PDB file of C-alpha atoms and ligand atoms in Angstrom:
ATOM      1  CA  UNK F   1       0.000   0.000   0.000  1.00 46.00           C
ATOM      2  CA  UNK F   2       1.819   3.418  -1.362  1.00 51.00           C
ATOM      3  CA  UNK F   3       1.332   6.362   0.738  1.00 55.00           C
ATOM      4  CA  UNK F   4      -0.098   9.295   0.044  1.00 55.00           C
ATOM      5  CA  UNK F   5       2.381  12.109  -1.285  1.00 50.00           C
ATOM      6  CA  UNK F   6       2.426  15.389   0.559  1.00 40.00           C
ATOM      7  CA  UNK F   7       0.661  17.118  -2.390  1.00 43.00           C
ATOM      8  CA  UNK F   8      -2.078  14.274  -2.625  1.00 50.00           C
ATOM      9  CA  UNK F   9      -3.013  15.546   1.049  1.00 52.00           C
ATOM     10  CA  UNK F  10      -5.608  18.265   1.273  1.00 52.00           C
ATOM     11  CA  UNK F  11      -5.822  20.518   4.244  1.00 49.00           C
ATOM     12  CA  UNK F  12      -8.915  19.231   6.345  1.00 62.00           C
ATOM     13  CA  UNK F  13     -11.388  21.714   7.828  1.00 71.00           C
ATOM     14  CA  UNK F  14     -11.520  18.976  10.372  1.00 92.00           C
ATOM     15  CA  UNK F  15     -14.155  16.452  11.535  1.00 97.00           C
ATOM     16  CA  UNK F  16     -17.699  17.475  10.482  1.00 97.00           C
ATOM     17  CA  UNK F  17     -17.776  19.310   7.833  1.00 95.00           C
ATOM     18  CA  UNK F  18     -19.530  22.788   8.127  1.00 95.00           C
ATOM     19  CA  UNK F  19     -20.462  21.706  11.456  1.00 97.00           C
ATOM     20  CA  UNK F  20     -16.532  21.341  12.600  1.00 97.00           C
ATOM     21  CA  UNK F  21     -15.439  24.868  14.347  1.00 95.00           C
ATOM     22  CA  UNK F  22     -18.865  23.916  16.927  1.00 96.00           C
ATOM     23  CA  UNK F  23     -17.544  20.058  17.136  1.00 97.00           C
ATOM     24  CA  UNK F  24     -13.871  20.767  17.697  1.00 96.00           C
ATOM     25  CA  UNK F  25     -14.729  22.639  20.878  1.00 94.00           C
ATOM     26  CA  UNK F  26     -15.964  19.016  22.842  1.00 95.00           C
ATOM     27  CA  UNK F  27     -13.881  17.241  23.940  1.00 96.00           C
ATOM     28  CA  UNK F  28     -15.292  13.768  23.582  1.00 98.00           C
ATOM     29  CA  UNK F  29     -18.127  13.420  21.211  1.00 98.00           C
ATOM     30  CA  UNK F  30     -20.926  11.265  21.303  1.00 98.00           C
ATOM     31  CA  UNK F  31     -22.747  10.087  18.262  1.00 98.00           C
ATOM     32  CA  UNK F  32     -25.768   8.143  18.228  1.00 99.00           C
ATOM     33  CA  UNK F  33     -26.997   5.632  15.947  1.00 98.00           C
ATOM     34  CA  UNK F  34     -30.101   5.871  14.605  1.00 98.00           C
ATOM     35  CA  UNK F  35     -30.197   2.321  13.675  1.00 98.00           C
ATOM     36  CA  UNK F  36     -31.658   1.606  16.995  1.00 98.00           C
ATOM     37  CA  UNK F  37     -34.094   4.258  16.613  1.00 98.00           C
ATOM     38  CA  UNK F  38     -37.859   3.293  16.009  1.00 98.00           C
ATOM     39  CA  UNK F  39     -37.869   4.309  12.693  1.00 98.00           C
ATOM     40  CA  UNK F  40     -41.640   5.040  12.323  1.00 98.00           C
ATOM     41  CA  UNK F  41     -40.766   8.088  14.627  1.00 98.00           C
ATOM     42  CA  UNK F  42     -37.225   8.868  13.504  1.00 98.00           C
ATOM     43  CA  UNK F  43     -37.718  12.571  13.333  1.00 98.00           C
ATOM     44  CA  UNK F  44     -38.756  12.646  16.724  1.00 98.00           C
ATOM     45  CA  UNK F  45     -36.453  10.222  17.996  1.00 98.00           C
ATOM     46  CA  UNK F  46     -33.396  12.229  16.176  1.00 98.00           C
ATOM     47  CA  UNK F  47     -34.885  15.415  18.253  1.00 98.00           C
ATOM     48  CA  UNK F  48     -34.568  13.570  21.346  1.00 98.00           C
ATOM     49  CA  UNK F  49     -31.012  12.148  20.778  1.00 99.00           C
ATOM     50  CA  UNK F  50     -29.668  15.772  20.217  1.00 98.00           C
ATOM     51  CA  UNK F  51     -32.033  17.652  22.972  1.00 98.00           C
ATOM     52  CA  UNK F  52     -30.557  14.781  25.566  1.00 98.00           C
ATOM     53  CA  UNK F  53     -26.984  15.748  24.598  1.00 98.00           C
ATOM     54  CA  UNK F  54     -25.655  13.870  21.135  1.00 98.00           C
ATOM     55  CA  UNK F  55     -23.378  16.106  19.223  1.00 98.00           C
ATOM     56  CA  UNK F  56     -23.916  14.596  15.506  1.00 98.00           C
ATOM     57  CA  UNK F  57     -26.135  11.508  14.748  1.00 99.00           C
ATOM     58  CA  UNK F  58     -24.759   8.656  13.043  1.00 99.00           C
ATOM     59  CA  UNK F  59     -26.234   6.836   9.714  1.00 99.00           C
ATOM     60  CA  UNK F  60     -25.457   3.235   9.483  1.00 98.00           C
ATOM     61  CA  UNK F  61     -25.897   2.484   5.663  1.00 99.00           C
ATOM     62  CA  UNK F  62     -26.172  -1.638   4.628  1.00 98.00           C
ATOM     63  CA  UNK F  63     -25.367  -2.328   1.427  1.00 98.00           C
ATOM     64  CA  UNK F  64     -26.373  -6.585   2.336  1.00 98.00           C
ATOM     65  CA  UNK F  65     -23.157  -7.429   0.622  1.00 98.00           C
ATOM     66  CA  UNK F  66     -20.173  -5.934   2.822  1.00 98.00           C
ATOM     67  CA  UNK F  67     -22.421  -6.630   6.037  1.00 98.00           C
ATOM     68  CA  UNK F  68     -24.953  -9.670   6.106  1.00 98.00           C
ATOM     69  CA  UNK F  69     -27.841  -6.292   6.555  1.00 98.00           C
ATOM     70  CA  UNK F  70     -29.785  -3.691   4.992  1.00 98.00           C
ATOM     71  CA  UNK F  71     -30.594  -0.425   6.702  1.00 98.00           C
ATOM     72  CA  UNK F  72     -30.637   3.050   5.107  1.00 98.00           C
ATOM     73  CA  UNK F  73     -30.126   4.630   2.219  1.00 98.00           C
ATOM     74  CA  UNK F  74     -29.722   8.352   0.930  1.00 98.00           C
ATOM     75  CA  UNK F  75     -33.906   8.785   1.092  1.00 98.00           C
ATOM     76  CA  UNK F  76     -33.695   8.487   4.779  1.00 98.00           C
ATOM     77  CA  UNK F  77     -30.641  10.691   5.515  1.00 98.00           C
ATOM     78  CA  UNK F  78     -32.144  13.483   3.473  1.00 98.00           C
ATOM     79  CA  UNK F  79     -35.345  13.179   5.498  1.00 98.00           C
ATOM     80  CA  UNK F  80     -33.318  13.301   8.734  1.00 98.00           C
ATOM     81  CA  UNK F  81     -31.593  15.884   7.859  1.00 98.00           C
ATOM     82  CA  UNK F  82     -34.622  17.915   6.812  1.00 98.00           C
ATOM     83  CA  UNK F  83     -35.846  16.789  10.376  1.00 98.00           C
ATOM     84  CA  UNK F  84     -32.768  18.380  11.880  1.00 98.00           C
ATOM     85  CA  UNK F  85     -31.092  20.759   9.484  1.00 98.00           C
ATOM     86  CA  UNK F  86     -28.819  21.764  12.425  1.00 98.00           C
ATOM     87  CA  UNK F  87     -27.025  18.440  13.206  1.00 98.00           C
ATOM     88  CA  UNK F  88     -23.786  16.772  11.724  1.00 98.00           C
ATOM     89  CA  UNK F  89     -24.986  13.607  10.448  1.00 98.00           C
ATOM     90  CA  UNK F  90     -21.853  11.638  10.177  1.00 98.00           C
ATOM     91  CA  UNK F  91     -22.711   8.692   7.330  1.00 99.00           C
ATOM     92  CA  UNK F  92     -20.611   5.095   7.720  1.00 99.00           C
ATOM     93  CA  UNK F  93     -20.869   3.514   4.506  1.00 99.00           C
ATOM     94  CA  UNK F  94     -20.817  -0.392   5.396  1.00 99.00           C
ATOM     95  CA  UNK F  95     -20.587  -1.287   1.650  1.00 98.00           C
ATOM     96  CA  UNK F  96     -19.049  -2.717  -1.084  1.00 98.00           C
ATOM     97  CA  UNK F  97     -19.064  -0.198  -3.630  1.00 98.00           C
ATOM     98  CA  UNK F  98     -18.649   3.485  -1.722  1.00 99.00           C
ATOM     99  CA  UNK F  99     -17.501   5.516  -4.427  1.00 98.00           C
ATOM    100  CA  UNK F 100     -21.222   5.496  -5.811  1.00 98.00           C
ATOM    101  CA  UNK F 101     -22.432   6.984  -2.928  1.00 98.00           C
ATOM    102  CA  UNK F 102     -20.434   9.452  -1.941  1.00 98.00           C
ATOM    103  CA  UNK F 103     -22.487  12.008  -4.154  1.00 98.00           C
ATOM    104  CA  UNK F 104     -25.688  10.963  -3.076  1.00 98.00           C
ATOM    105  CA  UNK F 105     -24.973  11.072   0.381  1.00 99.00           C
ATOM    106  CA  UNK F 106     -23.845  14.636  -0.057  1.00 98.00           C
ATOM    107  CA  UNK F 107     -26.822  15.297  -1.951  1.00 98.00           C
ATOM    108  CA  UNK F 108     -28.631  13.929   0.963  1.00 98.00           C
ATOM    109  CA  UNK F 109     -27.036  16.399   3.868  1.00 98.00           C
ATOM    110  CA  UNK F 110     -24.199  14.509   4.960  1.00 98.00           C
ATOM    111  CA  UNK F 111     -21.570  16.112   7.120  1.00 98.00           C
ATOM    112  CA  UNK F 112     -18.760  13.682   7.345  1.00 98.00           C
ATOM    113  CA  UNK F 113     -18.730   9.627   5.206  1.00 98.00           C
ATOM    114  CA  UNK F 114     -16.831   7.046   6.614  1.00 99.00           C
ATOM    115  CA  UNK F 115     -15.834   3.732   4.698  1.00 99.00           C
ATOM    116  CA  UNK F 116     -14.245   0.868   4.940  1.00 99.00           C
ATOM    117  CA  UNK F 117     -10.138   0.236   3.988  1.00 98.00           C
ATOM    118  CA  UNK F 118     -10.982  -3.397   3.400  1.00 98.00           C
ATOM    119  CA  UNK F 119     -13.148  -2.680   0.134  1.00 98.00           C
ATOM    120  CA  UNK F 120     -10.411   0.013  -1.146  1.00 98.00           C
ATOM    121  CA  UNK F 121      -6.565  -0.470  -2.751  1.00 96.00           C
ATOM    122  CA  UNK F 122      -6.033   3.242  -2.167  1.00 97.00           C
ATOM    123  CA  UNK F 123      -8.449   5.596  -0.447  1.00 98.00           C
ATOM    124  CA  UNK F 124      -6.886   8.624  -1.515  1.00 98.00           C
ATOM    125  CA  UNK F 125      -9.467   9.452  -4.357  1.00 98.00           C
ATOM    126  CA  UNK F 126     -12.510   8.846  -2.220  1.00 98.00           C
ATOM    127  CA  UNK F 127     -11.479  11.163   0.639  1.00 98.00           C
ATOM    128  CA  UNK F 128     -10.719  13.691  -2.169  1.00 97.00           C
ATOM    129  CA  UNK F 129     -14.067  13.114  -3.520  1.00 98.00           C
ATOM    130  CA  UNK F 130     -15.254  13.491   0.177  1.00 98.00           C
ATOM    131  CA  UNK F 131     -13.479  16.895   1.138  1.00 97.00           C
ATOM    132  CA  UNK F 132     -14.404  18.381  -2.359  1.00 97.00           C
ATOM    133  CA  UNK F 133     -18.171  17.962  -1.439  1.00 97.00           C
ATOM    134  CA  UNK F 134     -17.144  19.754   1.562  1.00 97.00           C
ATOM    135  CA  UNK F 135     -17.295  16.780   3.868  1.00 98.00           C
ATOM    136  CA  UNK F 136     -15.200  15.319   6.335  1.00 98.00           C
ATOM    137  CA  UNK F 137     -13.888  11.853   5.937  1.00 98.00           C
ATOM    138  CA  UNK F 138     -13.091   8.851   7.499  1.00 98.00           C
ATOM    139  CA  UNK F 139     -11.652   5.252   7.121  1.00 98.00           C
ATOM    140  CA  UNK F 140     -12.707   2.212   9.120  1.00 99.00           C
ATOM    141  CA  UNK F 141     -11.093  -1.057  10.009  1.00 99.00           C
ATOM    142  CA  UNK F 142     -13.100  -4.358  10.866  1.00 99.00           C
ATOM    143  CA  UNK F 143     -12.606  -6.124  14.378  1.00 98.00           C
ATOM    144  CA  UNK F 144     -10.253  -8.520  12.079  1.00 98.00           C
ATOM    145  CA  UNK F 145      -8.373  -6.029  10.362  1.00 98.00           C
ATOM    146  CA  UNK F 146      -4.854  -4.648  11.784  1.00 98.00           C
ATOM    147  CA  UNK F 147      -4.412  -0.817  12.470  1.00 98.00           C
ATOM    148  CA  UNK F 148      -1.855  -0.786   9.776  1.00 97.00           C
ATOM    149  CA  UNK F 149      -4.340  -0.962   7.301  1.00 98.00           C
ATOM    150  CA  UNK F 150      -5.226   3.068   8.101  1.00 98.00           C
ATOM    151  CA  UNK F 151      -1.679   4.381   8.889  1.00 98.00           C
ATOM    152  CA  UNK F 152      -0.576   5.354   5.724  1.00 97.00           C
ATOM    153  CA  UNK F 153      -3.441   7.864   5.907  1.00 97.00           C
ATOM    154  CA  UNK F 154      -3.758   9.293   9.140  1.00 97.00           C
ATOM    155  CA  UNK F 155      -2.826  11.961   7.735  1.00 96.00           C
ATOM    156  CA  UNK F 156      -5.559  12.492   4.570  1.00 97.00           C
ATOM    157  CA  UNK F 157      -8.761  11.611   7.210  1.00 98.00           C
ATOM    158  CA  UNK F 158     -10.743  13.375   9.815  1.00 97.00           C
ATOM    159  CA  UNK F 159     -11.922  10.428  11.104  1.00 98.00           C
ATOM    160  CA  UNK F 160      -9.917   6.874  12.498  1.00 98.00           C
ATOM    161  CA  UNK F 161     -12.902   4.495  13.008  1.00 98.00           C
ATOM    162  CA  UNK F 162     -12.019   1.464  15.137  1.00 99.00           C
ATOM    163  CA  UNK F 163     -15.258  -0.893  14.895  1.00 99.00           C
ATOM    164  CA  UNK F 164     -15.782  -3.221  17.879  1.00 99.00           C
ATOM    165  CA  UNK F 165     -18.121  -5.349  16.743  1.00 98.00           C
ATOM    166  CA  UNK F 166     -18.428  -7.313  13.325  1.00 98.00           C
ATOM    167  CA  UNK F 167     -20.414  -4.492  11.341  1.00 98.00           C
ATOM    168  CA  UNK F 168     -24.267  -5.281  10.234  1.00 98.00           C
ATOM    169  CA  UNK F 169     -25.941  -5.682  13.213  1.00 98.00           C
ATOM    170  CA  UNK F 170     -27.024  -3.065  15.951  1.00 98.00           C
ATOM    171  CA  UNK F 171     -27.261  -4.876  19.947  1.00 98.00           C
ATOM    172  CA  UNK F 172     -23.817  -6.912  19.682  1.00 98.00           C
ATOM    173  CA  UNK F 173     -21.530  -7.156  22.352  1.00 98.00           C
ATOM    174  CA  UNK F 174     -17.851  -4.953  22.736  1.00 98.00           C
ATOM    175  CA  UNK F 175     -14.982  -6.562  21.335  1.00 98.00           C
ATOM    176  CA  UNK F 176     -12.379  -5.532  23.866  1.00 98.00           C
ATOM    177  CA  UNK F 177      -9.353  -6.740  22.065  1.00 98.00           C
ATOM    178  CA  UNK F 178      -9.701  -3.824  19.282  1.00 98.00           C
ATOM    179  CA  UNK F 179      -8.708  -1.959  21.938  1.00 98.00           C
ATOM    180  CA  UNK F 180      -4.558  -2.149  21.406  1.00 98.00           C
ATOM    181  CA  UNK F 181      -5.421  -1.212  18.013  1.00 98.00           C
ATOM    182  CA  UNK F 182      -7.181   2.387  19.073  1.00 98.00           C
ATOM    183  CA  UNK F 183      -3.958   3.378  20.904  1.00 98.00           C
ATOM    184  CA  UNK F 184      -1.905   2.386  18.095  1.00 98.00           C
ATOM    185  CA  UNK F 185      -3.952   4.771  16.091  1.00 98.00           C
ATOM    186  CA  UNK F 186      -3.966   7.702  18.812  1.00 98.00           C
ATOM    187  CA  UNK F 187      -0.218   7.300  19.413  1.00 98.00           C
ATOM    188  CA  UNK F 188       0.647   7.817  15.613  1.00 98.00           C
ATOM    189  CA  UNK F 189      -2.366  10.468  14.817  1.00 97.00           C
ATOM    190  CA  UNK F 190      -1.693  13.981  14.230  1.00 94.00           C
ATOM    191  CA  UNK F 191      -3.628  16.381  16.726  1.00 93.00           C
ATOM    192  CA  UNK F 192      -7.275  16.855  15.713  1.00 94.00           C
ATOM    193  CA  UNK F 193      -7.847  13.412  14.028  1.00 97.00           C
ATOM    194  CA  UNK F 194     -10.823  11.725  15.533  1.00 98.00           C
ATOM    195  CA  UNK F 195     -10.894   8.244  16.477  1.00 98.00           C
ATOM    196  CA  UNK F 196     -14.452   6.713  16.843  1.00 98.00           C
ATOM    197  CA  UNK F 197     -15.735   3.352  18.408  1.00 98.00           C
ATOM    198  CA  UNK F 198     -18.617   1.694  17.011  1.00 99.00           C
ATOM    199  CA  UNK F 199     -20.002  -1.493  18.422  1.00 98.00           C
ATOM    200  CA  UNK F 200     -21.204  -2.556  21.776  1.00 98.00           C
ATOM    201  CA  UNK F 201     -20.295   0.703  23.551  1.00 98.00           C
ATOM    202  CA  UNK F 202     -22.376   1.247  26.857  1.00 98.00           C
ATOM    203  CA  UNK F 203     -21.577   2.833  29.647  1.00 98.00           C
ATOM    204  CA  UNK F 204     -19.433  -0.108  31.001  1.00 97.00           C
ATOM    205  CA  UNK F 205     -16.876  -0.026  28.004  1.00 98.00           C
ATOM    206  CA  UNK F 206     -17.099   3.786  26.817  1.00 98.00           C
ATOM    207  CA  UNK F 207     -14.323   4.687  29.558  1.00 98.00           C
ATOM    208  CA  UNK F 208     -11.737   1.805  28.449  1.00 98.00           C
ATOM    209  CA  UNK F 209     -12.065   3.785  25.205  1.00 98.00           C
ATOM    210  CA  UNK F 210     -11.607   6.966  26.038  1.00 98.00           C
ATOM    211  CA  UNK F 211      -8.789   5.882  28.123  1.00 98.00           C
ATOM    212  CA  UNK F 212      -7.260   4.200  24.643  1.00 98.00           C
ATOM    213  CA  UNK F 213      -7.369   7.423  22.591  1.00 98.00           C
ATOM    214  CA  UNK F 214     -11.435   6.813  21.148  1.00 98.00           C
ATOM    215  CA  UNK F 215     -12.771  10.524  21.283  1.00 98.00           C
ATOM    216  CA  UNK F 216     -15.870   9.951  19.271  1.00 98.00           C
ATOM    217  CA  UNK F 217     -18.274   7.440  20.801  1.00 98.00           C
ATOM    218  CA  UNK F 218     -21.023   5.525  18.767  1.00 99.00           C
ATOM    219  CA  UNK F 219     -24.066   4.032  20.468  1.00 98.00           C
ATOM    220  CA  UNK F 220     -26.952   2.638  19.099  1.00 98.00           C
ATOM    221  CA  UNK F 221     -28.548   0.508  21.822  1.00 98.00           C
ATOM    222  CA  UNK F 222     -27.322   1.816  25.037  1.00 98.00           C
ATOM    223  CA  UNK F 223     -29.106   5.160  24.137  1.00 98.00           C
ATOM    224  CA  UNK F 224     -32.498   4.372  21.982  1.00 98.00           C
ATOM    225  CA  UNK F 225     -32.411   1.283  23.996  1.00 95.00           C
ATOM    226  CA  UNK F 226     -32.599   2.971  27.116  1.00 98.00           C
ATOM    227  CA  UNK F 227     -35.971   5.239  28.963  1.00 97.00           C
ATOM    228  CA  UNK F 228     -33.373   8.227  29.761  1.00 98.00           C
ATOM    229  CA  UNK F 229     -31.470   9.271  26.541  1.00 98.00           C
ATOM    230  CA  UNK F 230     -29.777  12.014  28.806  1.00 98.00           C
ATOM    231  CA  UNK F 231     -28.181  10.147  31.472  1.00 98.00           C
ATOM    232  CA  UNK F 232     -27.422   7.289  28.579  1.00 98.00           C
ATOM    233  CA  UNK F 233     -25.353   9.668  26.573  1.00 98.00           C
ATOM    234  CA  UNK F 234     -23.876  11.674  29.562  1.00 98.00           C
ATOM    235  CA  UNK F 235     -22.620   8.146  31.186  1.00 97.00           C
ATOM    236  CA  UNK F 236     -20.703   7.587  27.470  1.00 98.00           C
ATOM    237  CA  UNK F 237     -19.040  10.925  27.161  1.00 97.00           C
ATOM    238  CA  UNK F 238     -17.502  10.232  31.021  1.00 94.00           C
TER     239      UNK F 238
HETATM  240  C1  DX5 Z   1     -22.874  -1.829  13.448  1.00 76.42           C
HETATM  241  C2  DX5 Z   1     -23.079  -0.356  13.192  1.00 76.42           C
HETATM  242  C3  DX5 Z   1     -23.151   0.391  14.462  1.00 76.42           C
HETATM  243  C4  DX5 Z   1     -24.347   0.011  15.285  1.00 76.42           C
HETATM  244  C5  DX5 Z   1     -23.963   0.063  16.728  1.00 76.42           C
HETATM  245  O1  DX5 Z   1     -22.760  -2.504  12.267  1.00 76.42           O
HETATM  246  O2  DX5 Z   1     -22.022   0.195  12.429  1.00 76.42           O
HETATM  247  O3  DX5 Z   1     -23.092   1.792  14.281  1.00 76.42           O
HETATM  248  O4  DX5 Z   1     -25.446   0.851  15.070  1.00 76.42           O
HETATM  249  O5  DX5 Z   1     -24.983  -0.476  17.498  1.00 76.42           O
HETATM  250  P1  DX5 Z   1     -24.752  -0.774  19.049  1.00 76.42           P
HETATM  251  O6  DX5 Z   1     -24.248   0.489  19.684  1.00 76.42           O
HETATM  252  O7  DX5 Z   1     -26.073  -1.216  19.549  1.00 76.42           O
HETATM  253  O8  DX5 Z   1     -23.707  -1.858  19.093  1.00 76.42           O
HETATM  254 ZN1   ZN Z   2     -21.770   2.497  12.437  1.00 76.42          ZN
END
């Protein structure tokens, strides 16, 4: 895998897009996944994730190819974020093919897309695609797939994400040997890059991964699971 030469790398405006001067201010982030929303009320639900204290909302999209699931697709995002013009939404592609959606999602209100370095040979066109929309972007690695697989750009992405359970399915539980990998990431990371943890975080794991460098905290279950989105979401941030 080549690395990116200096004049490949854009300057980043940092995680979230237009939304990234208000996000860079907090400290640890916490992003919750409407996959575990009740969809027939996802406006409303999306309202109540961001009154009880999530910073951006995060879009799990299923492709039934990468990941053994279907979920969402641009229609959806664009509704949410015509529900909730003000919030990041920050899009994790779980497919096979994400150049042809990188548009659409942008079309559809996206913030920030994430996808996946197993599905890619080099990323570098498809983060340039990503901060010419005016996007942030990130790069994920599978429970099974070594940190080395993002190093060579750390430097082109907004966004390290670190997934902690096998990707498809919402209600799994933590994988707590990723965790060498996230400090691996943070040691080598250049000041501002985000690392986020998605799978199985509740409020039982959340502070072994803030203590490994994670400052970007997916949850899908232990906040639309739960009665009290607040206290959910304030016992993940820590
Ligand atoms: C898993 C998705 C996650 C999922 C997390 O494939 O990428 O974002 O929604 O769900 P919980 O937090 O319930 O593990
Ligand atoms: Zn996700």
């Amino acid at each position: 895998m080549a690395s990116p030469s200096a004049n490949q790398i854009q300057a980043s405006l940092g995680f979230g897009g237009r939304f990234a001067s208000r996000l860079a201010a907090q400290p640890v982030l916490v992003a919750p996944s409407i996959l575990s929303a009740d969809f027939a009320r996802l406006g409303d639900e999306c309202r109540a994730a961001l009154a009880a204290g999530g910073d951006i909302l995060h879009v799990d999209v299923m492709d039934g190819h990468f990941v053994p699931n279907l979920s969402m697709g641009p229609a959806v995002c664009a509704s949410v974020h015509r529900a909730v013009p003000d919030a990041a939404l920050d899009v994790h592609l779980m497919v096979t093919d994400p150049a042809a959606y990188i548009e659409p999602f942008a079309k559809a209100g996206a913030a920030h897309i994430t996808f996946h370095a197993e599905v890619v040979a080099d990323p570098m066109p498809l983060i340039a695609r990503i901060h010419a929309l005016g996007m942030s972007a990130g790069l994920a690695i599978n429970p099974n797939t070594p940190a080395d697989a993002l190093f060579p750009w750390l430097e082109a992405v907004d966004l390290a994400l670190v997934m902690s359970v096998h990707p498809g399915f919402s209600g799994q539980s933590f994988i707590a040997s990723v965790l060498p990998k996230t400090r691996a990431i943070r040691e080598r990371a250049r000041p501002g890059l985000r690392i986020q943890m998605d799978g199985g975080v509740a409020p039982d794991s959340a502070p072994a991964c803030r203590e490994h460098g994670c400052d970007l905290i997916v949850a899908a279950s232990a906040i639309f699971g739960k009665r009290d989105y607040a206290s959910a979401i304030q016992s993940l941030r820590g």
